[in-house]
mmCIF file of C-alpha atoms and ligand atoms in Angstrom:
data_model
loop_
_atom_site.group_PDB
_atom_site.id
_atom_site.type_symbol
_atom_site.label_atom_id
_atom_site.label_comp_id
_atom_site.label_asym_id
_atom_site.label_seq_id
_atom_site.Cartn_x
_atom_site.Cartn_y
_atom_site.Cartn_z
ATOM 1 C CA MET A 245 0.000 0.000 0.000
ATOM 2 C CA ASN A 246 1.095 3.548 -0.736
ATOM 3 C CA TRP A 247 2.697 5.055 2.386
ATOM 4 C CA ARG A 248 0.388 8.085 2.388
ATOM 5 C CA LYS A 249 -2.657 5.809 2.514
ATOM 6 C CA GLU A 250 -1.041 3.792 5.278
ATOM 7 C CA LEU A 251 -0.416 6.967 7.211
ATOM 8 C CA VAL A 252 -4.053 8.004 6.900
ATOM 9 C CA ASN A 253 -5.058 4.579 8.255
ATOM 10 C CA SER A 254 -3.091 5.089 11.480
ATOM 11 C CA TYR A 255 -4.782 4.607 14.826
ATOM 12 C CA THR A 256 -5.869 7.905 16.325
ATOM 13 C CA ARG A 257 -8.304 6.450 18.868
ATOM 14 C CA ILE A 258 -6.901 4.481 21.794
ATOM 15 C CA GLU A 259 -9.980 2.220 21.838
ATOM 16 C CA ASP A 260 -9.290 1.055 18.268
ATOM 17 C CA LEU A 261 -5.704 0.077 19.029
ATOM 18 C CA LEU A 262 -6.688 -1.697 22.255
ATOM 19 C CA SER A 263 -9.399 -3.576 20.415
ATOM 20 C CA VAL A 264 -6.994 -5.064 17.819
ATOM 21 C CA LEU A 265 -4.608 -5.933 20.649
ATOM 22 C CA GLU A 266 -7.463 -7.731 22.414
ATOM 23 C CA LEU A 267 -7.010 -5.554 25.455
ATOM 24 C CA ASP A 268 -9.824 -4.270 27.590
ATOM 25 C CA ILE A 269 -9.605 -0.583 28.415
ATOM 26 C CA ASN A 270 -9.869 -1.533 32.114
ATOM 27 C CA GLN A 271 -6.651 -3.546 31.854
ATOM 28 C CA ILE A 272 -4.687 -0.367 31.206
ATOM 29 C CA ASP A 273 -3.666 1.449 34.317
ATOM 30 C CA GLN A 274 -4.698 5.081 34.503
ATOM 31 C CA LEU A 275 -5.301 5.817 30.865
ATOM 32 C CA ILE A 276 -5.976 9.487 30.144
ATOM 33 C CA SER A 277 -7.641 11.364 27.328
ATOM 34 C CA THR A 278 -5.459 13.410 24.985
ATOM 35 C CA LYS A 279 -8.181 15.409 23.311
ATOM 36 C CA THR A 280 -6.668 18.691 24.353
ATOM 37 C CA TYR A 281 -2.929 18.118 23.921
ATOM 38 C CA PHE A 282 -0.323 15.907 22.225
ATOM 39 C CA PRO A 283 -2.733 13.550 20.498
ATOM 40 C CA PHE A 284 -2.581 9.791 20.344
ATOM 41 C CA ARG A 285 -1.241 8.449 17.022
ATOM 42 C CA VAL A 286 0.211 5.063 16.042
ATOM 43 C CA THR A 287 0.805 3.528 12.613
ATOM 44 C CA GLN A 288 -0.617 0.104 11.859
ATOM 45 C CA ALA A 289 2.886 -1.134 10.978
ATOM 46 C CA TYR A 290 4.162 -0.276 14.480
ATOM 47 C CA ALA A 291 1.004 -1.626 16.137
ATOM 48 C CA SER A 292 1.489 -4.963 14.371
ATOM 49 C CA ARG A 293 4.659 -5.492 16.421
ATOM 50 C CA ILE A 294 2.915 -5.023 19.776
ATOM 51 C CA LYS A 295 2.203 -8.317 21.489
ATOM 52 C CA PRO A 296 -1.570 -8.867 21.781
ATOM 53 C CA ARG A 297 -3.082 -9.166 25.270
ATOM 54 C CA ASP A 298 0.003 -7.701 26.957
ATOM 55 C CA PRO A 299 -0.710 -4.365 28.669
ATOM 56 C CA ASN A 300 2.995 -4.040 29.539
ATOM 57 C CA ASP A 301 4.370 -4.532 26.051
ATOM 58 C CA PRO A 302 7.372 -2.189 25.680
ATOM 59 C CA LEU A 303 6.167 -0.863 22.318
ATOM 60 C CA LEU A 304 2.692 -0.204 23.660
ATOM 61 C CA LEU A 305 4.072 1.678 26.680
ATOM 62 C CA GLN A 306 5.840 4.133 24.339
ATOM 63 C CA VAL A 307 2.566 5.332 22.838
ATOM 64 C CA LEU A 308 -0.107 5.005 25.530
ATOM 65 C CA PRO A 309 -1.050 8.206 27.368
ATOM 66 C CA THR A 310 -1.346 7.465 31.081
ATOM 67 C CA SER A 311 -1.752 9.528 34.217
ATOM 68 C CA GLY A 312 2.043 9.710 34.609
ATOM 69 C CA GLU A 313 1.775 12.523 32.050
ATOM 70 C CA LEU A 314 -0.110 14.643 34.549
ATOM 71 C CA LEU A 315 2.799 14.717 37.014
ATOM 72 C CA SER A 316 4.799 17.917 36.907
ATOM 73 C CA PRO A 317 8.080 17.666 38.805
ATOM 74 C CA GLN A 318 9.900 20.986 39.085
ATOM 75 C CA ASN A 319 12.789 20.183 36.794
ATOM 76 C CA PHE A 320 10.504 19.216 33.882
ATOM 77 C CA SER A 321 9.467 21.929 31.425
ATOM 78 C CA ASP A 322 7.940 22.455 27.988
ATOM 79 C CA ASP A 323 11.360 23.345 26.587
ATOM 80 C CA PRO A 324 13.833 20.955 28.225
ATOM 81 C CA VAL A 325 16.757 21.561 25.872
ATOM 82 C CA GLY A 326 16.454 25.328 25.527
ATOM 83 C CA GLU A 327 15.210 25.634 21.951
ATOM 84 C CA GLU A 328 12.770 28.506 22.602
ATOM 85 C CA PRO A 329 15.361 31.278 22.209
ATOM 86 C CA PHE A 330 15.932 30.130 18.631
ATOM 87 C CA LYS A 331 12.390 30.908 17.589
ATOM 88 C CA LYS A 332 12.357 33.416 14.765
ATOM 89 C CA ASP A 333 10.585 33.637 11.477
ATOM 90 C CA SER A 334 12.772 30.811 10.315
ATOM 91 C CA SER A 335 12.830 27.013 10.405
ATOM 92 C CA LEU A 336 16.428 27.033 11.548
ATOM 93 C CA LEU A 337 17.718 25.996 14.956
ATOM 94 C CA GLN A 338 21.406 26.443 15.542
ATOM 95 C CA LYS A 339 22.742 24.807 18.658
ATOM 96 C CA TYR A 340 26.163 23.481 17.795
ATOM 97 C CA HIS A 341 29.081 24.833 15.822
ATOM 98 C CA GLY A 342 29.150 23.943 12.139
ATOM 99 C CA ARG A 343 25.731 22.313 12.148
ATOM 100 C CA ALA A 344 22.218 23.635 11.742
ATOM 101 C CA LEU A 345 18.863 21.988 12.252
ATOM 102 C CA LEU A 346 16.170 22.568 9.680
ATOM 103 C CA VAL A 347 12.734 21.931 11.198
ATOM 104 C CA ALA A 348 10.898 20.929 8.054
ATOM 105 C CA THR A 349 7.574 19.860 9.566
ATOM 106 C CA GLY A 350 5.847 19.557 12.925
ATOM 107 C CA ALA A 351 4.073 16.319 12.009
ATOM 108 C CA CYS A 352 5.007 12.742 12.909
ATOM 109 C CA ALA A 353 3.636 9.336 11.962
ATOM 110 C CA ILE A 354 3.605 8.246 15.604
ATOM 111 C CA ASN A 355 3.361 10.273 18.776
ATOM 112 C CA CYS A 356 5.925 8.990 21.275
ATOM 113 C CA ARG A 357 4.776 10.016 24.727
ATOM 114 C CA TYR A 358 8.327 10.887 25.882
ATOM 115 C CA CYS A 359 9.047 13.181 22.915
ATOM 116 C CA PHE A 360 11.058 16.248 23.966
ATOM 117 C CA ARG A 361 9.309 18.337 21.323
ATOM 118 C CA ARG A 362 5.811 17.309 22.416
ATOM 119 C CA ALA A 363 5.007 20.913 23.331
ATOM 120 C CA PHE A 364 7.141 22.551 20.662
ATOM 121 C CA PRO A 365 5.536 25.599 19.029
ATOM 122 C CA TYR A 366 6.068 24.532 15.404
ATOM 123 C CA GLN A 367 3.370 26.722 13.833
ATOM 124 C CA HIS A 368 5.491 29.607 12.587
ATOM 125 C CA MET A 369 8.589 27.492 11.863
ATOM 126 C CA VAL A 370 7.139 25.198 9.246
ATOM 127 C CA LYS A 371 5.667 27.758 6.866
ATOM 128 C CA ALA A 372 7.128 28.047 3.353
ATOM 129 C CA LYS A 373 8.467 31.522 4.109
ATOM 130 C CA ALA A 374 10.222 30.271 7.264
ATOM 131 C CA LEU A 375 11.909 27.518 5.259
ATOM 132 C CA GLU A 376 12.995 30.044 2.645
ATOM 133 C CA ASN A 377 14.415 32.267 5.386
ATOM 134 C CA ALA A 378 16.280 29.297 6.848
ATOM 135 C CA ILE A 379 17.909 28.431 3.514
ATOM 136 C CA GLU A 380 18.898 32.066 3.139
ATOM 137 C CA GLN A 381 20.400 32.066 6.658
ATOM 138 C CA ILE A 382 22.383 28.903 5.882
ATOM 139 C CA SER A 383 23.707 30.400 2.645
ATOM 140 C CA ARG A 384 24.976 33.453 4.543
ATOM 141 C CA ASP A 385 26.663 31.516 7.355
ATOM 142 C CA LEU A 386 29.895 30.015 6.030
ATOM 143 C CA SER A 387 30.447 28.073 9.245
ATOM 144 C CA ILE A 388 27.532 25.688 8.514
ATOM 145 C CA LYS A 389 28.927 22.543 6.933
ATOM 146 C CA GLU A 390 26.174 20.153 7.918
ATOM 147 C CA VAL A 391 22.409 20.526 7.762
ATOM 148 C CA ILE A 392 20.206 18.215 9.786
ATOM 149 C CA LEU A 393 16.676 17.779 8.556
ATOM 150 C CA SER A 394 14.482 17.354 11.592
ATOM 151 C CA GLY A 395 10.940 17.940 12.821
ATOM 152 C CA GLY A 396 8.513 16.484 13.745
ATOM 153 C CA ASP A 397 9.594 13.890 11.244
ATOM 154 C CA PRO A 398 11.051 15.217 7.979
ATOM 155 C CA LEU A 399 10.090 12.091 6.036
ATOM 156 C CA ILE A 400 6.460 13.152 6.444
ATOM 157 C CA LEU A 401 7.310 15.477 3.554
ATOM 158 C CA ASP A 402 6.867 13.822 0.194
ATOM 159 C CA ASP A 403 9.778 13.056 -2.103
ATOM 160 C CA GLN A 404 9.142 16.092 -4.297
ATOM 161 C CA GLU A 405 9.299 18.419 -1.260
ATOM 162 C CA LEU A 406 12.489 16.729 -0.092
ATOM 163 C CA GLU A 407 14.027 17.065 -3.527
ATOM 164 C CA THR A 408 13.343 20.806 -3.516
ATOM 165 C CA ILE A 409 15.086 21.169 -0.144
ATOM 166 C CA PHE A 410 18.025 19.018 -1.285
ATOM 167 C CA GLU A 411 18.433 21.148 -4.413
ATOM 168 C CA SER A 412 18.455 24.381 -2.404
ATOM 169 C CA LEU A 413 21.085 22.987 -0.047
ATOM 170 C CA GLN A 414 23.217 21.591 -2.862
ATOM 171 C CA ARG A 415 23.504 25.063 -4.325
ATOM 172 C CA ILE A 416 25.177 26.323 -1.132
ATOM 173 C CA LYS A 417 28.866 25.651 -1.618
ATOM 174 C CA HIS A 418 29.902 25.476 2.047
ATOM 175 C CA VAL A 419 27.245 22.863 2.942
ATOM 176 C CA GLU A 420 28.904 19.463 2.613
ATOM 177 C CA ARG A 421 26.713 17.115 4.607
ATOM 178 C CA LEU A 422 23.019 16.374 4.926
ATOM 179 C CA ARG A 423 21.702 14.318 7.789
ATOM 180 C CA ILE A 424 18.095 13.194 8.161
ATOM 181 C CA HIS A 425 16.654 12.283 11.539
ATOM 182 C CA SER A 426 13.580 10.128 11.108
ATOM 183 C CA ARG A 427 11.513 7.456 12.825
ATOM 184 C CA LEU A 428 9.473 6.739 9.695
ATOM 185 C CA PRO A 429 11.705 3.964 8.275
ATOM 186 C CA ILE A 430 10.863 2.147 11.526
ATOM 187 C CA VAL A 431 7.217 2.995 12.145
ATOM 188 C CA LEU A 432 6.169 3.204 8.481
ATOM 189 C CA PRO A 433 8.718 1.178 6.469
ATOM 190 C CA SER A 434 6.841 1.758 3.187
ATOM 191 C CA ARG A 435 7.994 5.396 3.395
ATOM 192 C CA VAL A 436 11.419 4.263 2.209
ATOM 193 C CA THR A 437 10.489 4.594 -1.463
ATOM 194 C CA LYS A 438 12.829 3.966 -4.365
ATOM 195 C CA ARG A 439 12.682 7.660 -5.169
ATOM 196 C CA PHE A 440 13.726 8.588 -1.626
ATOM 197 C CA THR A 441 16.727 6.250 -1.598
ATOM 198 C CA ARG A 442 17.751 7.528 -5.037
ATOM 199 C CA LEU A 443 17.470 11.120 -3.851
ATOM 200 C CA MET A 444 19.736 10.370 -0.931
ATOM 201 C CA ARG A 445 22.155 8.478 -3.135
ATOM 202 C CA ASP A 446 22.325 10.949 -5.978
ATOM 203 C CA THR A 447 22.651 14.246 -4.142
ATOM 204 C CA SER A 448 26.130 15.752 -4.233
ATOM 205 C CA LEU A 449 25.943 16.149 -0.433
ATOM 206 C CA ASN A 450 27.314 13.459 1.856
ATOM 207 C CA THR A 451 24.221 11.933 3.395
ATOM 208 C CA SER A 452 23.366 9.943 6.480
ATOM 209 C CA LEU A 453 20.091 8.741 7.928
ATOM 210 C CA VAL A 454 19.658 8.574 11.692
ATOM 211 C CA VAL A 455 16.721 6.374 12.666
ATOM 212 C CA HIS A 456 15.133 6.023 16.098
ATOM 213 C CA VAL A 457 14.673 2.590 17.649
ATOM 214 C CA ASN A 458 14.344 2.016 21.389
ATOM 215 C CA HIS A 459 13.572 -1.679 21.589
ATOM 216 C CA PRO A 460 14.606 -4.701 19.477
ATOM 217 C CA ASN A 461 10.941 -5.657 18.930
ATOM 218 C CA GLU A 462 10.574 -2.519 16.805
ATOM 219 C CA LEU A 463 12.593 -4.212 14.069
ATOM 220 C CA ASP A 464 10.479 -6.698 12.142
ATOM 221 C CA ASN A 465 11.100 -8.067 8.633
ATOM 222 C CA LEU A 466 9.507 -5.105 6.864
ATOM 223 C CA THR A 467 11.597 -2.643 8.835
ATOM 224 C CA ILE A 468 14.767 -4.577 8.214
ATOM 225 C CA GLU A 469 13.977 -4.622 4.483
ATOM 226 C CA SER A 470 13.456 -0.854 4.485
ATOM 227 C CA LEU A 471 16.811 -0.359 6.182
ATOM 228 C CA ARG A 472 18.486 -2.727 3.707
ATOM 229 C CA ARG A 473 17.058 -0.671 0.829
ATOM 230 C CA CYS A 474 18.796 2.343 2.338
ATOM 231 C CA LYS A 475 22.016 0.464 2.834
ATOM 232 C CA ASP A 476 21.980 -0.967 -0.695
ATOM 233 C CA ASN A 477 21.868 2.621 -1.927
ATOM 234 C CA GLY A 478 24.974 3.467 0.024
ATOM 235 C CA LEU A 479 23.374 5.378 2.890
ATOM 236 C CA ILE A 480 25.156 5.601 6.216
ATOM 237 C CA LEU A 481 22.669 4.405 8.822
ATOM 238 C CA LEU A 482 22.873 5.315 12.487
ATOM 239 C CA ASN A 483 20.460 4.862 15.364
ATOM 240 C CA GLN A 484 19.577 6.960 18.342
ATOM 241 C CA SER A 485 17.501 5.689 21.244
ATOM 242 C CA VAL A 486 16.079 7.130 24.417
ATOM 243 C CA LEU A 487 16.677 5.264 27.666
ATOM 244 C CA LEU A 488 13.149 4.667 28.984
ATOM 245 C CA LYS A 489 11.947 3.215 32.269
ATOM 246 C CA ASN A 490 10.113 -0.122 31.914
ATOM 247 C CA ILE A 491 10.850 -0.136 28.187
ATOM 248 C CA ASN A 492 14.554 -0.638 27.589
ATOM 249 C CA ASN A 493 16.317 -0.049 30.920
ATOM 250 C CA ASP A 494 17.710 -3.558 31.242
ATOM 251 C CA ILE A 495 20.937 -5.020 30.015
ATOM 252 C CA LYS A 496 19.417 -7.869 27.985
ATOM 253 C CA THR A 497 17.209 -5.506 25.949
ATOM 254 C CA LEU A 498 20.007 -3.007 25.341
ATOM 255 C CA THR A 499 22.446 -5.721 24.268
ATOM 256 C CA GLU A 500 19.935 -7.231 21.872
ATOM 257 C CA LEU A 501 19.042 -3.788 20.529
ATOM 258 C CA SER A 502 22.610 -3.066 19.426
ATOM 259 C CA GLU A 503 22.962 -6.538 17.954
ATOM 260 C CA VAL A 504 19.779 -6.477 15.881
ATOM 261 C CA LEU A 505 20.496 -2.950 14.705
ATOM 262 C CA PHE A 506 23.881 -4.018 13.419
ATOM 263 C CA SER A 507 22.364 -7.059 11.678
ATOM 264 C CA ALA A 508 20.046 -4.629 9.902
ATOM 265 C CA GLY A 509 22.992 -2.500 8.798
ATOM 266 C CA VAL A 510 22.593 0.242 11.406
ATOM 267 C CA LEU A 511 25.261 1.419 13.825
ATOM 268 C CA PRO A 512 24.181 2.376 17.360
ATOM 269 C CA TYR A 513 24.995 6.077 17.784
ATOM 270 C CA TYR A 514 23.421 7.756 20.809
ATOM 271 C CA MET A 515 21.567 6.493 23.876
ATOM 272 C CA HIS A 516 19.889 9.672 25.096
ATOM 273 C CA LEU A 517 18.979 10.188 28.687
ATOM 274 C CA LEU A 518 15.401 11.414 28.778
ATOM 275 C CA ASP A 519 14.998 15.106 28.005
ATOM 276 C CA ARG A 520 13.005 16.430 30.920
ATOM 277 C CA VAL A 521 9.892 17.494 29.080
ATOM 278 C CA LYS A 522 6.656 18.038 31.008
ATOM 279 C CA GLY A 523 4.459 14.950 30.801
ATOM 280 C CA ALA A 524 7.297 12.436 30.440
ATOM 281 C CA SER A 525 8.728 12.191 33.962
ATOM 282 C CA HIS A 526 7.377 8.642 34.412
ATOM 283 C CA PHE A 527 9.827 7.474 31.720
ATOM 284 C CA GLU A 528 12.922 8.793 33.478
ATOM 285 C CA VAL A 529 15.803 6.466 34.410
ATOM 286 C CA SER A 530 18.101 7.944 37.058
ATOM 287 C CA ASP A 531 21.641 8.959 36.089
ATOM 288 C CA THR A 532 23.029 6.395 38.534
ATOM 289 C CA GLU A 533 21.061 3.557 36.959
ATOM 290 C CA ALA A 534 21.971 4.766 33.449
ATOM 291 C CA LEU A 535 25.667 4.849 34.341
ATOM 292 C CA ASN A 536 25.426 1.367 35.732
ATOM 293 C CA LEU A 537 23.728 0.116 32.560
ATOM 294 C CA GLU A 538 26.327 1.823 30.385
ATOM 295 C CA THR A 539 29.163 0.193 32.341
ATOM 296 C CA GLN A 540 27.592 -3.263 32.100
ATOM 297 C CA LEU A 541 26.742 -2.863 28.430
ATOM 298 C CA ARG A 542 30.352 -2.049 27.620
ATOM 299 C CA THR A 543 31.319 -5.495 28.938
ATOM 300 C CA ARG A 544 28.758 -7.174 26.654
ATOM 301 C CA LEU A 545 29.306 -5.436 23.338
ATOM 302 C CA SER A 546 32.101 -4.849 20.863
ATOM 303 C CA GLY A 547 33.159 -1.198 20.936
ATOM 304 C CA TYR A 548 31.507 -0.368 17.588
ATOM 305 C CA LEU A 549 28.148 -1.639 18.879
ATOM 306 C CA MET A 550 28.239 0.579 21.951
ATOM 307 C CA PRO A 551 26.031 3.702 21.765
ATOM 308 C CA THR A 552 27.299 6.815 23.539
ATOM 309 C CA PHE A 553 25.148 7.606 26.572
ATOM 310 C CA VAL A 554 24.488 11.356 26.533
ATOM 311 C CA ARG A 555 22.320 14.100 27.920
ATOM 312 C CA GLU A 556 21.444 17.263 26.086
ATOM 313 C CA ILE A 557 21.789 20.290 28.340
ATOM 314 C CA ALA A 558 20.466 23.690 27.331
ATOM 315 C CA LYS A 559 23.131 26.174 26.201
ATOM 316 C CA LYS A 560 25.960 23.618 26.135
ATOM 317 C CA GLY A 561 28.018 23.470 22.948
ATOM 318 C CA SER A 562 27.619 19.712 22.588
ATOM 319 C CA LYS A 563 25.763 16.758 24.037
ATOM 320 C CA ILE A 564 27.342 15.744 27.323
ATOM 321 C CA PRO A 565 28.528 12.130 27.853
ATOM 322 C CA LEU A 566 26.862 10.625 30.880
ATOM 323 C CA ALA A 567 30.151 9.986 32.671
ATOM 324 C CA GLN A 568 30.836 13.757 32.656
ATOM 325 C CA ILE A 569 27.492 14.858 34.095
HETATM 326 S S1 LIG B 674 8.823 10.369 16.024
HETATM 327 FE FE1 LIG B 674 10.428 11.593 16.989
HETATM 328 S S2 LIG B 674 9.710 13.708 16.822
HETATM 329 FE FE2 LIG B 674 7.932 12.370 16.428
HETATM 330 S S3 LIG B 674 6.946 12.104 18.427
HETATM 331 FE FE3 LIG B 674 8.375 10.396 18.199
HETATM 332 S S4 LIG B 674 10.247 11.139 19.182
HETATM 333 FE FE4 LIG B 674 8.984 12.935 18.781
#
């Protein structure tokens, strides 16, 4: 099926997802309504990997809104990594030297309840004029060598829209690299079209695709095929994960995650400590536990399979390795 049609057929009502999973709404602890904020959204492809009749399935827990979202500890905010000051009439966020983030869309195929941009004010950043302004800003700033297409999820844009962005960036002589951060190859594998892989292959920019997988069960045959299609077209594939309580904070899951990623042609890149966004505190793993997991994981994995455990801290010039926090 065409990926756009698949996207339209996503679950947007919790009851519908629970029904296909043969779960009774009363089996889910403290479910809450999301009518007024950060809506519920799950693709059918992702839902097909959730184990039926298991209310604690680690994929299900990533998408179910529960009362934990109503907690508001003091150190959790709507803007945990300090992106607000970058708001202008432009889609550009510049946090680190030499790189710039182009926020191409606010939409996603799946709404992950721990998302650090769950309250991000995308409205003015994703207009055509804002994108134009961003390209203009990049062309004037000779220090920018790498552009990161982000969102939301940039692969929500269709291939024609991506091609237009690629062409604009290619014309800027000092931009050498293009990186795309996307969860779509995982949650909607059909999005990896031939045209997309060709676009990535044929651009004169050096490209990489950073996907987002938190648990080995997220990789089924269709996903692995979509990643292979990328690899066969010469794309560099990396993965970033978020360390999440009750989802992947155990050594067996983390070991298996790195191993299955590598089998699918993807190198583990970052293991992010949770960004402290309001509504996600119930997913937090303490720094002490994370450090302990990192230490143990290092004894299980070859060095190239070991993701770097990091935290993003507002106003810092880079992500900070956990051991230095
Ligand atoms: S796909 Fe990425 S940007 Fe979209 S909700 Fe999930 S974590 Fe956030």
